[in-house]
Amino acid sequence: MPSGRTHDLVTLLSLAPTAVLAWTLTRDPATSALVVAATLFGGLMFGPDLDTASRQYSRWGPLRFIWWPYRVFFAHRSRWSHGLLFGTLVRVFYFTGIVALLLIAGVYLRALFVHGAAPGMTEMLEAWSAIQREIESAVGRRAMLAVVAGLWWGAAIHTLLDVLASIARKLLDIF
Ligand SMILES: [Zn+2]
C-alpha cells in the first residue's frame, strides 16, 4: 500500500487542482477556501486510515482516543472506512456522535457540580439541540456543505490512490 508519506504528498499536490475545481463550481472565494481546507484536513487527519495506527490517527495527538473505538471496530481498508460512499459519511456521523457524547457528559457534570443535581435526559437533549442550532446558524448551510464536500474529496483521493496501487501491484504480479 502507498505509505502515509505518499498519501500526504498526493493530498498536498491535489490542493491546487481542488482550488481550481471548487472555484469553477462555486465562483465563491470563501466557499472554495473552505473546500480546500477541508480537503487538506480530510487527507491528513480525517481520512480512511483512521481505521489503523496511521499518521492520520497519530496526528490527533492526545485527542486520538476519540478514534480508538473506530479503529477497533472497523477493519482496515473495509468499505466502512475506505468506501467512497460510506467512508466519509460514517466518519462524520461517528465524530459528531462522539462530540455530542462528550458535550452531554460535560453538561451533565457541570449540572451535577454547579447545581448539585443530575440533569434529566430531556434537559441534556435540549442542551445538545441548542448547541446544534447554534453551530448551524453560526456556520451556515453552504459552509457545512463545502466542508463535507472537502472531507469527502480528501478521503476519495486516498481511496483512489489505494485502489490504483493495488491494481498496479496485481499487474506486476502477472508479468
Ligand atoms: Zn488507506
CSV table of N, CA and C and ligand atoms in Angstrom, one decimal:
chain,number,residue,atom,x,y,z
A,1,MET,N,0.8,-1.2,0.0
A,1,MET,CA,0.0,0.0,0.0
A,1,MET,C,0.9,1.3,0.0
A,2,PRO,N,0.3,2.3,-0.6
A,2,PRO,CA,1.1,3.6,-0.5
A,2,PRO,C,1.3,4.0,1.0
A,3,SER,N,2.5,4.5,1.2
A,3,SER,CA,2.8,4.8,2.6
A,3,SER,C,2.1,6.1,3.0
A,4,GLY,N,2.1,6.4,4.3
A,4,GLY,CA,1.4,7.6,4.8
A,4,GLY,C,2.1,8.8,4.2
A,5,ARG,N,3.4,8.7,4.0
A,5,ARG,CA,4.1,9.9,3.4
A,5,ARG,C,3.6,10.1,1.9
A,6,THR,N,3.4,9.0,1.2
A,6,THR,CA,2.9,9.2,-0.2
A,6,THR,C,1.5,9.8,-0.2
A,7,HIS,N,0.6,9.3,0.7
A,7,HIS,CA,-0.7,9.8,0.8
A,7,HIS,C,-0.7,11.3,1.1
A,8,ASP,N,0.2,11.7,2.1
A,8,ASP,CA,0.3,13.1,2.4
A,8,ASP,C,0.7,14.0,1.2
A,9,LEU,N,1.7,13.4,0.5
A,9,LEU,CA,2.2,14.2,-0.7
A,9,LEU,C,1.1,14.3,-1.7
A,10,VAL,N,0.4,13.3,-2.0
A,10,VAL,CA,-0.7,13.3,-3.0
A,10,VAL,C,-1.8,14.3,-2.5
A,11,THR,N,-2.1,14.3,-1.2
A,11,THR,CA,-3.1,15.3,-0.7
A,11,THR,C,-2.6,16.7,-1.0
A,12,LEU,N,-1.3,17.0,-0.7
A,12,LEU,CA,-0.8,18.3,-0.9
A,12,LEU,C,-0.8,18.7,-2.3
A,13,LEU,N,-0.5,17.7,-3.2
A,13,LEU,CA,-0.5,18.0,-4.7
A,13,LEU,C,-1.9,18.3,-5.2
A,14,SER,N,-2.9,17.7,-4.5
A,14,SER,CA,-4.2,17.8,-5.0
A,14,SER,C,-4.8,19.2,-4.7
A,15,LEU,N,-4.2,19.9,-3.8
A,15,LEU,CA,-4.9,21.2,-3.3
A,15,LEU,C,-5.1,22.2,-4.4
A,16,ALA,N,-4.0,22.4,-5.2
A,16,ALA,CA,-4.2,23.4,-6.3
A,16,ALA,C,-5.3,23.1,-7.3
A,17,PRO,N,-5.3,21.8,-7.8
A,17,PRO,CA,-6.4,21.5,-8.7
A,17,PRO,C,-7.7,21.5,-8.0
A,18,THR,N,-7.8,21.2,-6.7
A,18,THR,CA,-9.0,21.2,-5.9
A,18,THR,C,-9.5,22.7,-5.9
A,19,ALA,N,-8.6,23.6,-5.7
A,19,ALA,CA,-9.0,25.0,-5.6
A,19,ALA,C,-9.6,25.5,-6.9
A,20,VAL,N,-8.9,25.1,-8.0
A,20,VAL,CA,-9.4,25.5,-9.3
A,20,VAL,C,-10.8,24.9,-9.5
A,21,LEU,N,-11.0,23.6,-9.2
A,21,LEU,CA,-12.3,22.9,-9.4
A,21,LEU,C,-13.4,23.6,-8.5
A,22,ALA,N,-13.1,23.9,-7.2
A,22,ALA,CA,-14.0,24.5,-6.3
A,22,ALA,C,-14.4,25.9,-6.8
A,23,TRP,N,-13.4,26.6,-7.3
A,23,TRP,CA,-13.7,28.0,-7.8
A,23,TRP,C,-14.6,27.9,-9.0
A,24,THR,N,-14.3,27.0,-9.9
A,24,THR,CA,-15.1,26.8,-11.2
A,24,THR,C,-16.5,26.5,-10.8
A,25,LEU,N,-16.7,25.6,-9.8
A,25,LEU,CA,-18.1,25.2,-9.5
A,25,LEU,C,-18.8,26.3,-8.7
A,26,THR,N,-18.1,27.0,-7.8
A,26,THR,CA,-18.9,27.9,-6.9
A,26,THR,C,-18.7,29.4,-7.2
A,27,ARG,N,-17.6,29.8,-7.8
A,27,ARG,CA,-17.3,31.2,-8.1
A,27,ARG,C,-17.3,32.0,-6.8
A,28,ASP,N,-17.0,31.3,-5.6
A,28,ASP,CA,-17.0,32.0,-4.4
A,28,ASP,C,-15.7,31.7,-3.6
A,29,PRO,N,-15.0,32.8,-3.3
A,29,PRO,CA,-13.6,32.6,-2.7
A,29,PRO,C,-13.7,31.9,-1.4
A,30,ALA,N,-14.7,32.3,-0.5
A,30,ALA,CA,-14.8,31.7,0.8
A,30,ALA,C,-15.1,30.3,0.8
A,31,THR,N,-16.1,29.9,-0.1
A,31,THR,CA,-16.5,28.5,-0.2
A,31,THR,C,-15.4,27.7,-0.7
A,32,SER,N,-14.7,28.2,-1.7
A,32,SER,CA,-13.6,27.5,-2.3
A,32,SER,C,-12.5,27.2,-1.3
A,33,ALA,N,-12.2,28.3,-0.5
A,33,ALA,CA,-11.1,28.1,0.5
A,33,ALA,C,-11.5,27.1,1.6
A,34,LEU,N,-12.8,27.0,1.9
A,34,LEU,CA,-13.3,26.0,2.9
A,34,LEU,C,-13.1,24.6,2.3
A,35,VAL,N,-13.5,24.4,1.0
A,35,VAL,CA,-13.4,23.1,0.4
A,35,VAL,C,-11.9,22.7,0.4
A,36,VAL,N,-11.0,23.6,0.1
A,36,VAL,CA,-9.6,23.3,0.0
A,36,VAL,C,-9.1,22.9,1.4
A,37,ALA,N,-9.5,23.7,2.4
A,37,ALA,CA,-9.0,23.4,3.8
A,37,ALA,C,-9.6,22.1,4.3
A,38,ALA,N,-10.8,21.8,3.9
A,38,ALA,CA,-11.4,20.5,4.3
A,38,ALA,C,-10.8,19.3,3.6
A,39,THR,N,-10.4,19.6,2.3
A,39,THR,CA,-9.7,18.5,1.6
A,39,THR,C,-8.4,18.2,2.3
A,40,LEU,N,-7.6,19.2,2.7
A,40,LEU,CA,-6.4,19.1,3.4
A,40,LEU,C,-6.6,18.3,4.7
A,41,PHE,N,-7.6,18.8,5.5
A,41,PHE,CA,-7.9,18.1,6.8
A,41,PHE,C,-8.4,16.7,6.5
A,42,GLY,N,-9.2,16.5,5.5
A,42,GLY,CA,-9.7,15.1,5.2
A,42,GLY,C,-8.5,14.2,4.8
A,43,GLY,N,-7.5,14.7,4.1
A,43,GLY,CA,-6.4,13.9,3.7
A,43,GLY,C,-5.4,13.6,4.8
A,44,LEU,N,-5.2,14.6,5.6
A,44,LEU,CA,-4.1,14.5,6.6
A,44,LEU,C,-4.7,13.9,8.0
A,45,MET,N,-5.9,14.2,8.3
A,45,MET,CA,-6.4,13.9,9.7
A,45,MET,C,-7.7,13.2,9.8
A,46,PHE,N,-8.5,13.3,8.7
A,46,PHE,CA,-9.9,12.8,8.8
A,46,PHE,C,-10.1,11.8,7.7
A,47,GLY,N,-9.1,11.0,7.4
A,47,GLY,CA,-9.1,10.1,6.3
A,47,GLY,C,-9.4,8.7,6.7
A,48,PRO,N,-9.5,7.8,5.6
A,48,PRO,CA,-9.8,6.4,5.8
A,48,PRO,C,-8.9,5.7,6.7
A,49,ASP,N,-7.6,6.1,6.8
A,49,ASP,CA,-6.6,5.3,7.6
A,49,ASP,C,-6.8,5.5,9.1
A,50,LEU,N,-7.8,6.3,9.5
A,50,LEU,CA,-8.1,6.3,11.0
A,50,LEU,C,-8.5,5.0,11.5
A,51,ASP,N,-8.7,4.0,10.5
A,51,ASP,CA,-9.1,2.7,10.9
A,51,ASP,C,-7.9,1.8,11.3
A,52,THR,N,-6.7,2.4,11.4
A,52,THR,CA,-5.5,1.7,11.8
A,52,THR,C,-4.5,2.7,12.4
A,53,ALA,N,-3.4,2.1,13.0
A,53,ALA,CA,-2.4,3.0,13.6
A,53,ALA,C,-1.6,3.7,12.5
A,54,SER,N,-2.1,4.9,12.1
A,54,SER,CA,-1.5,5.6,10.9
A,54,SER,C,-1.1,7.0,11.3
A,55,ARG,N,-0.5,7.7,10.3
A,55,ARG,CA,-0.2,9.1,10.5
A,55,ARG,C,-1.5,9.9,10.9
A,56,GLN,N,-2.5,9.6,10.1
A,56,GLN,CA,-3.8,10.3,10.4
A,56,GLN,C,-4.2,10.1,11.8
A,57,TYR,N,-4.1,8.9,12.3
A,57,TYR,CA,-4.5,8.6,13.7
A,57,TYR,C,-3.6,9.3,14.7
A,58,SER,N,-2.3,9.3,14.5
A,58,SER,CA,-1.4,9.9,15.5
A,58,SER,C,-1.4,11.4,15.5
A,59,ARG,N,-1.9,12.0,14.3
A,59,ARG,CA,-1.9,13.4,14.3
A,59,ARG,C,-3.0,14.0,15.2
A,60,TRP,N,-3.9,13.2,15.7
A,60,TRP,CA,-4.9,13.7,16.6
A,60,TRP,C,-4.3,13.9,18.0
A,61,GLY,N,-3.0,13.4,18.2
A,61,GLY,CA,-2.3,13.7,19.4
A,61,GLY,C,-3.1,13.1,20.6
A,62,PRO,N,-3.2,14.0,21.7
A,62,PRO,CA,-3.9,13.5,22.9
A,62,PRO,C,-5.4,13.2,22.7
A,63,LEU,N,-5.9,13.8,21.5
A,63,LEU,CA,-7.3,13.5,21.2
A,63,LEU,C,-7.6,12.3,20.5
A,64,ARG,N,-6.5,11.5,20.2
A,64,ARG,CA,-6.7,10.3,19.3
A,64,ARG,C,-7.6,9.3,20.0
A,65,PHE,N,-7.8,9.4,21.3
A,65,PHE,CA,-8.7,8.4,22.0
A,65,PHE,C,-10.1,8.4,21.3
A,66,ILE,N,-10.4,9.6,20.7
A,66,ILE,CA,-11.7,9.8,20.1
A,66,ILE,C,-11.9,8.7,19.0
A,67,TRP,N,-10.8,8.4,18.3
A,67,TRP,CA,-10.8,7.4,17.2
A,67,TRP,C,-10.5,6.0,17.6
A,68,TRP,N,-10.2,5.8,18.8
A,68,TRP,CA,-9.8,4.4,19.2
A,68,TRP,C,-10.9,3.4,18.9
A,69,PRO,N,-12.2,3.7,19.4
A,69,PRO,CA,-13.2,2.7,19.1
A,69,PRO,C,-13.4,2.5,17.6
A,70,TYR,N,-13.3,3.6,16.8
A,70,TYR,CA,-13.4,3.5,15.4
A,70,TYR,C,-12.4,2.5,14.8
A,71,ARG,N,-11.2,2.7,15.3
A,71,ARG,CA,-10.0,1.9,14.8
A,71,ARG,C,-10.3,0.4,15.1
A,72,VAL,N,-10.8,0.2,16.3
A,72,VAL,CA,-11.0,-1.2,16.8
A,72,VAL,C,-12.2,-1.8,16.0
A,73,PHE,N,-13.2,-1.0,15.8
A,73,PHE,CA,-14.5,-1.5,15.2
A,73,PHE,C,-14.4,-1.8,13.7
A,74,PHE,N,-13.7,-0.9,13.0
A,74,PHE,CA,-13.7,-1.1,11.5
A,74,PHE,C,-12.4,-1.7,11.1
A,75,ALA,N,-12.5,-2.8,10.3
A,75,ALA,CA,-11.4,-3.5,9.8
A,75,ALA,C,-10.6,-2.5,8.8
A,76,HIS,N,-9.3,-2.6,8.9
A,76,HIS,CA,-8.5,-1.7,8.0
A,76,HIS,C,-8.9,-2.0,6.5
A,77,ARG,N,-9.1,-0.9,5.8
A,77,ARG,CA,-9.5,-0.9,4.4
A,77,ARG,C,-10.9,-1.5,4.2
A,78,SER,N,-11.7,-1.6,5.2
A,78,SER,CA,-13.1,-2.1,4.9
A,78,SER,C,-13.8,-0.9,4.2
A,79,ARG,N,-15.0,-1.3,3.6
A,79,ARG,CA,-15.8,-0.3,2.9
A,79,ARG,C,-16.3,0.8,3.8
A,80,TRP,N,-16.4,0.5,5.1
A,80,TRP,CA,-17.0,1.5,6.1
A,80,TRP,C,-16.0,2.6,6.4
A,81,SER,N,-14.7,2.3,6.1
A,81,SER,CA,-13.7,3.4,6.3
A,81,SER,C,-13.2,3.9,5.0
A,82,HIS,N,-13.0,3.0,4.0
A,82,HIS,CA,-12.4,3.3,2.7
A,82,HIS,C,-13.3,3.5,1.6
A,83,GLY,N,-14.6,3.1,1.8
A,83,GLY,CA,-15.6,3.1,0.7
A,83,GLY,C,-15.8,4.6,0.3
A,84,LEU,N,-16.0,4.8,-1.0
A,84,LEU,CA,-16.3,6.2,-1.5
A,84,LEU,C,-17.6,6.7,-1.0
A,85,LEU,N,-18.6,5.7,-0.8
A,85,LEU,CA,-19.9,6.1,-0.4
A,85,LEU,C,-20.0,6.3,1.1
A,86,PHE,N,-19.5,5.3,1.8
A,86,PHE,CA,-19.7,5.2,3.3
A,86,PHE,C,-18.6,5.8,4.1
A,87,GLY,N,-17.4,5.8,3.6
A,87,GLY,CA,-16.2,6.2,4.4
A,87,GLY,C,-16.4,7.5,5.1
A,88,THR,N,-16.6,8.6,4.4
A,88,THR,CA,-16.7,9.9,5.0
A,88,THR,C,-18.0,10.0,5.8
A,89,LEU,N,-19.1,9.5,5.2
A,89,LEU,CA,-20.4,9.5,5.9
A,89,LEU,C,-20.3,9.0,7.3
A,90,VAL,N,-19.7,7.8,7.4
A,90,VAL,CA,-19.6,7.1,8.7
A,90,VAL,C,-18.7,7.9,9.6
A,91,ARG,N,-17.6,8.5,9.1
A,91,ARG,CA,-16.7,9.3,10.0
A,91,ARG,C,-17.4,10.5,10.5
A,92,VAL,N,-18.1,11.2,9.6
A,92,VAL,CA,-18.8,12.4,10.0
A,92,VAL,C,-19.8,12.1,11.1
A,93,PHE,N,-20.6,11.0,10.9
A,93,PHE,CA,-21.6,10.7,11.9
A,93,PHE,C,-20.9,10.2,13.2
A,94,TYR,N,-19.9,9.4,13.1
A,94,TYR,CA,-19.1,8.9,14.2
A,94,TYR,C,-18.6,10.1,15.0
A,95,PHE,N,-17.9,11.0,14.3
A,95,PHE,CA,-17.3,12.1,15.0
A,95,PHE,C,-18.3,13.0,15.7
A,96,THR,N,-19.4,13.3,15.0
A,96,THR,CA,-20.5,14.1,15.6
A,96,THR,C,-21.0,13.4,16.8
A,97,GLY,N,-21.2,12.1,16.7
A,97,GLY,CA,-21.7,11.4,17.8
A,97,GLY,C,-20.8,11.5,19.1
A,98,ILE,N,-19.5,11.3,18.8
A,98,ILE,CA,-18.5,11.3,19.9
A,98,ILE,C,-18.5,12.7,20.6
A,99,VAL,N,-18.5,13.8,19.7
A,99,VAL,CA,-18.5,15.1,20.2
A,99,VAL,C,-19.8,15.4,21.0
A,100,ALA,N,-20.9,14.9,20.5
A,100,ALA,CA,-22.2,15.0,21.2
A,100,ALA,C,-22.1,14.4,22.6
A,101,LEU,N,-21.6,13.2,22.6
A,101,LEU,CA,-21.4,12.4,23.9
A,101,LEU,C,-20.6,13.2,24.9
A,102,LEU,N,-19.4,13.7,24.4
A,102,LEU,CA,-18.5,14.5,25.3
A,102,LEU,C,-19.2,15.7,25.8
A,103,LEU,N,-20.0,16.4,24.9
A,103,LEU,CA,-20.7,17.6,25.3
A,103,LEU,C,-21.7,17.3,26.4
A,104,ILE,N,-22.5,16.3,26.1
A,104,ILE,CA,-23.5,15.9,27.0
A,104,ILE,C,-22.9,15.5,28.4
A,105,ALA,N,-21.8,14.8,28.3
A,105,ALA,CA,-21.1,14.4,29.6
A,105,ALA,C,-20.7,15.7,30.3
A,106,GLY,N,-20.2,16.7,29.5
A,106,GLY,CA,-19.8,18.0,30.1
A,106,GLY,C,-21.0,18.7,30.8
A,107,VAL,N,-22.1,18.7,30.0
A,107,VAL,CA,-23.3,19.4,30.6
A,107,VAL,C,-23.8,18.6,31.8
A,108,TYR,N,-23.7,17.3,31.8
A,108,TYR,CA,-24.1,16.5,33.0
A,108,TYR,C,-23.3,16.8,34.2
A,109,LEU,N,-21.9,16.8,34.0
A,109,LEU,CA,-21.0,17.0,35.1
A,109,LEU,C,-21.2,18.4,35.7
A,110,ARG,N,-21.3,19.4,34.7
A,110,ARG,CA,-21.5,20.8,35.1
A,110,ARG,C,-22.7,21.0,36.0
A,111,ALA,N,-23.8,20.4,35.5
A,111,ALA,CA,-25.1,20.5,36.3
A,111,ALA,C,-24.9,19.8,37.7
A,112,LEU,N,-24.2,18.7,37.7
A,112,LEU,CA,-24.0,17.9,38.9
A,112,LEU,C,-23.2,18.8,39.9
A,113,PHE,N,-22.2,19.4,39.4
A,113,PHE,CA,-21.3,20.2,40.4
A,113,PHE,C,-21.8,21.6,40.7
A,114,VAL,N,-22.4,22.2,39.7
A,114,VAL,CA,-22.9,23.6,39.9
A,114,VAL,C,-24.2,23.6,40.7
A,115,HIS,N,-25.2,22.7,40.3
A,115,HIS,CA,-26.5,22.7,40.9
A,115,HIS,C,-26.7,21.6,41.9
A,116,GLY,N,-25.7,20.7,41.9
A,116,GLY,CA,-25.8,19.6,42.9
A,116,GLY,C,-26.8,18.6,42.6
A,117,ALA,N,-27.4,18.6,41.4
A,117,ALA,CA,-28.4,17.6,41.0
A,117,ALA,C,-28.1,17.2,39.6
A,118,ALA,N,-28.3,15.9,39.3
A,118,ALA,CA,-28.1,15.4,37.9
A,118,ALA,C,-29.2,15.9,37.0
A,119,PRO,N,-28.9,16.4,35.8
A,119,PRO,CA,-30.0,16.8,34.9
A,119,PRO,C,-30.7,15.6,34.3
A,120,GLY,N,-31.9,15.8,33.9
A,120,GLY,CA,-32.6,14.7,33.3
A,120,GLY,C,-32.3,14.6,31.8
A,121,MET,N,-32.8,13.5,31.2
A,121,MET,CA,-32.5,13.2,29.8
A,121,MET,C,-32.9,14.3,28.9
A,122,THR,N,-34.1,14.8,29.2
A,122,THR,CA,-34.7,15.9,28.3
A,122,THR,C,-33.8,17.1,28.4
A,123,GLU,N,-33.4,17.5,29.5
A,123,GLU,CA,-32.5,18.7,29.7
A,123,GLU,C,-31.2,18.5,28.8
A,124,MET,N,-30.7,17.3,28.9
A,124,MET,CA,-29.4,17.1,28.1
A,124,MET,C,-29.6,17.1,26.6
A,125,LEU,N,-30.8,16.5,26.2
A,125,LEU,CA,-31.1,16.6,24.8
A,125,LEU,C,-31.3,18.0,24.3
A,126,GLU,N,-32.0,18.8,25.2
A,126,GLU,CA,-32.3,20.2,24.8
A,126,GLU,C,-31.0,20.9,24.7
A,127,ALA,N,-30.0,20.7,25.6
A,127,ALA,CA,-28.7,21.3,25.5
A,127,ALA,C,-28.1,21.0,24.2
A,128,TRP,N,-28.1,19.7,23.8
A,128,TRP,CA,-27.5,19.3,22.6
A,128,TRP,C,-28.1,19.9,21.4
A,129,SER,N,-29.4,20.0,21.3
A,129,SER,CA,-30.1,20.6,20.1
A,129,SER,C,-29.8,22.1,20.1
A,130,ALA,N,-29.7,22.7,21.3
A,130,ALA,CA,-29.4,24.2,21.3
A,130,ALA,C,-28.0,24.4,20.7
A,131,ILE,N,-27.1,23.5,21.1
A,131,ILE,CA,-25.7,23.6,20.6
A,131,ILE,C,-25.7,23.4,19.1
A,132,GLN,N,-26.4,22.4,18.6
A,132,GLN,CA,-26.6,22.1,17.2
A,132,GLN,C,-27.1,23.3,16.4
A,133,ARG,N,-28.2,23.9,16.9
A,133,ARG,CA,-28.8,25.1,16.3
A,133,ARG,C,-27.8,26.2,16.2
A,134,GLU,N,-27.1,26.4,17.3
A,134,GLU,CA,-26.0,27.5,17.4
A,134,GLU,C,-25.0,27.3,16.3
A,135,ILE,N,-24.5,26.1,16.2
A,135,ILE,CA,-23.4,25.8,15.2
A,135,ILE,C,-24.0,26.0,13.8
A,136,GLU,N,-25.2,25.5,13.6
A,136,GLU,CA,-25.8,25.6,12.2
A,136,GLU,C,-26.0,27.1,11.8
A,137,SER,N,-26.5,27.9,12.7
A,137,SER,CA,-26.7,29.3,12.4
A,137,SER,C,-25.4,30.1,12.3
A,138,ALA,N,-24.4,29.7,13.1
A,138,ALA,CA,-23.1,30.4,13.0
A,138,ALA,C,-22.3,30.0,11.8
A,139,VAL,N,-22.4,28.8,11.4
A,139,VAL,CA,-21.6,28.3,10.3
A,139,VAL,C,-22.3,28.5,8.9
A,140,GLY,N,-23.6,28.2,8.9
A,140,GLY,CA,-24.3,28.3,7.7
A,140,GLY,C,-24.3,27.0,6.9
A,141,ARG,N,-25.4,26.8,6.2
A,141,ARG,CA,-25.6,25.5,5.5
A,141,ARG,C,-24.6,25.4,4.3
A,142,ARG,N,-24.3,26.5,3.6
A,142,ARG,CA,-23.4,26.4,2.5
A,142,ARG,C,-22.0,26.0,2.9
A,143,ALA,N,-21.6,26.6,4.0
A,143,ALA,CA,-20.2,26.3,4.5
A,143,ALA,C,-20.1,24.9,5.0
A,144,MET,N,-21.2,24.4,5.6
A,144,MET,CA,-21.2,23.0,6.1
A,144,MET,C,-21.1,22.0,4.9
A,145,LEU,N,-21.8,22.4,3.8
A,145,LEU,CA,-21.8,21.5,2.6
A,145,LEU,C,-20.4,21.6,2.0
A,146,ALA,N,-19.8,22.8,2.0
A,146,ALA,CA,-18.4,22.9,1.5
A,146,ALA,C,-17.4,22.0,2.3
A,147,VAL,N,-17.6,22.0,3.6
A,147,VAL,CA,-16.7,21.2,4.5
A,147,VAL,C,-16.9,19.7,4.2
A,148,VAL,N,-18.1,19.3,4.2
A,148,VAL,CA,-18.4,17.9,3.9
A,148,VAL,C,-17.9,17.5,2.5
A,149,ALA,N,-18.1,18.3,1.5
A,149,ALA,CA,-17.6,18.0,0.2
A,149,ALA,C,-16.0,17.9,0.2
A,150,GLY,N,-15.4,18.8,0.9
A,150,GLY,CA,-13.9,18.8,1.0
A,150,GLY,C,-13.4,17.5,1.7
A,151,LEU,N,-14.1,17.2,2.8
A,151,LEU,CA,-13.7,16.0,3.6
A,151,LEU,C,-13.9,14.8,2.7
A,152,TRP,N,-15.0,14.7,2.0
A,152,TRP,CA,-15.2,13.6,1.1
A,152,TRP,C,-14.1,13.5,0.0
A,153,TRP,N,-13.8,14.6,-0.6
A,153,TRP,CA,-12.9,14.6,-1.7
A,153,TRP,C,-11.5,14.2,-1.2
A,154,GLY,N,-11.1,14.7,0.0
A,154,GLY,CA,-9.8,14.4,0.6
A,154,GLY,C,-9.7,12.9,0.8
A,155,ALA,N,-10.8,12.3,1.3
A,155,ALA,CA,-10.8,10.8,1.6
A,155,ALA,C,-10.9,10.0,0.3
A,156,ALA,N,-11.6,10.6,-0.7
A,156,ALA,CA,-11.7,9.9,-2.0
A,156,ALA,C,-10.4,9.8,-2.7
A,157,ILE,N,-9.6,10.8,-2.6
A,157,ILE,CA,-8.2,10.8,-3.2
A,157,ILE,C,-7.4,9.7,-2.6
A,158,HIS,N,-7.5,9.5,-1.2
A,158,HIS,CA,-6.8,8.5,-0.5
A,158,HIS,C,-7.3,7.1,-1.1
A,159,THR,N,-8.6,6.9,-1.1
A,159,THR,CA,-9.1,5.6,-1.6
A,159,THR,C,-8.7,5.3,-3.0
A,160,LEU,N,-8.8,6.3,-3.9
A,160,LEU,CA,-8.4,6.1,-5.3
A,160,LEU,C,-6.9,5.7,-5.4
A,161,LEU,N,-6.1,6.3,-4.6
A,161,LEU,CA,-4.7,6.0,-4.6
A,161,LEU,C,-4.4,4.6,-4.1
A,162,ASP,N,-5.1,4.2,-3.1
A,162,ASP,CA,-5.0,2.8,-2.6
A,162,ASP,C,-5.4,1.8,-3.7
A,163,VAL,N,-6.5,2.1,-4.4
A,163,VAL,CA,-7.0,1.2,-5.4
A,163,VAL,C,-6.0,1.1,-6.6
A,164,LEU,N,-5.5,2.3,-7.0
A,164,LEU,CA,-4.6,2.3,-8.1
A,164,LEU,C,-3.3,1.5,-7.7
A,165,ALA,N,-2.9,1.6,-6.5
A,165,ALA,CA,-1.7,0.9,-6.0
A,165,ALA,C,-1.9,-0.6,-6.1
A,166,SER,N,-3.1,-1.0,-5.7
A,166,SER,CA,-3.5,-2.5,-5.7
A,166,SER,C,-3.5,-3.0,-7.1
A,167,ILE,N,-4.1,-2.2,-8.0
A,167,ILE,CA,-4.1,-2.6,-9.4
A,167,ILE,C,-2.7,-2.7,-10.0
A,168,ALA,N,-1.9,-1.7,-9.7
A,168,ALA,CA,-0.5,-1.8,-10.2
A,168,ALA,C,0.2,-3.0,-9.7
A,169,ARG,N,0.0,-3.3,-8.4
A,169,ARG,CA,0.7,-4.5,-7.8
A,169,ARG,C,0.2,-5.8,-8.5
A,170,LYS,N,-1.1,-5.9,-8.8
A,170,LYS,CA,-1.6,-7.1,-9.4
A,170,LYS,C,-1.1,-7.2,-10.8
A,171,LEU,N,-1.0,-6.1,-11.5
A,171,LEU,CA,-0.4,-6.1,-12.9
A,171,LEU,C,1.0,-6.6,-12.8
A,172,LEU,N,1.8,-6.1,-11.8
A,172,LEU,CA,3.2,-6.5,-11.7
A,172,LEU,C,3.3,-8.0,-11.5
A,173,ASP,N,2.3,-8.6,-10.7
A,173,ASP,CA,2.3,-10.0,-10.4
A,173,ASP,C,2.1,-10.8,-11.7
A,174,ILE,N,1.3,-10.3,-12.6
A,174,ILE,CA,1.0,-11.1,-13.8
A,174,ILE,C,2.3,-11.3,-14.6
A,175,PHE,N,3.1,-10.2,-14.7
A,175,PHE,CA,4.3,-10.3,-15.6
A,175,PHE,C,5.5,-10.9,-14.9
B,1,ZN,ZN,-5.8,3.6,3.3
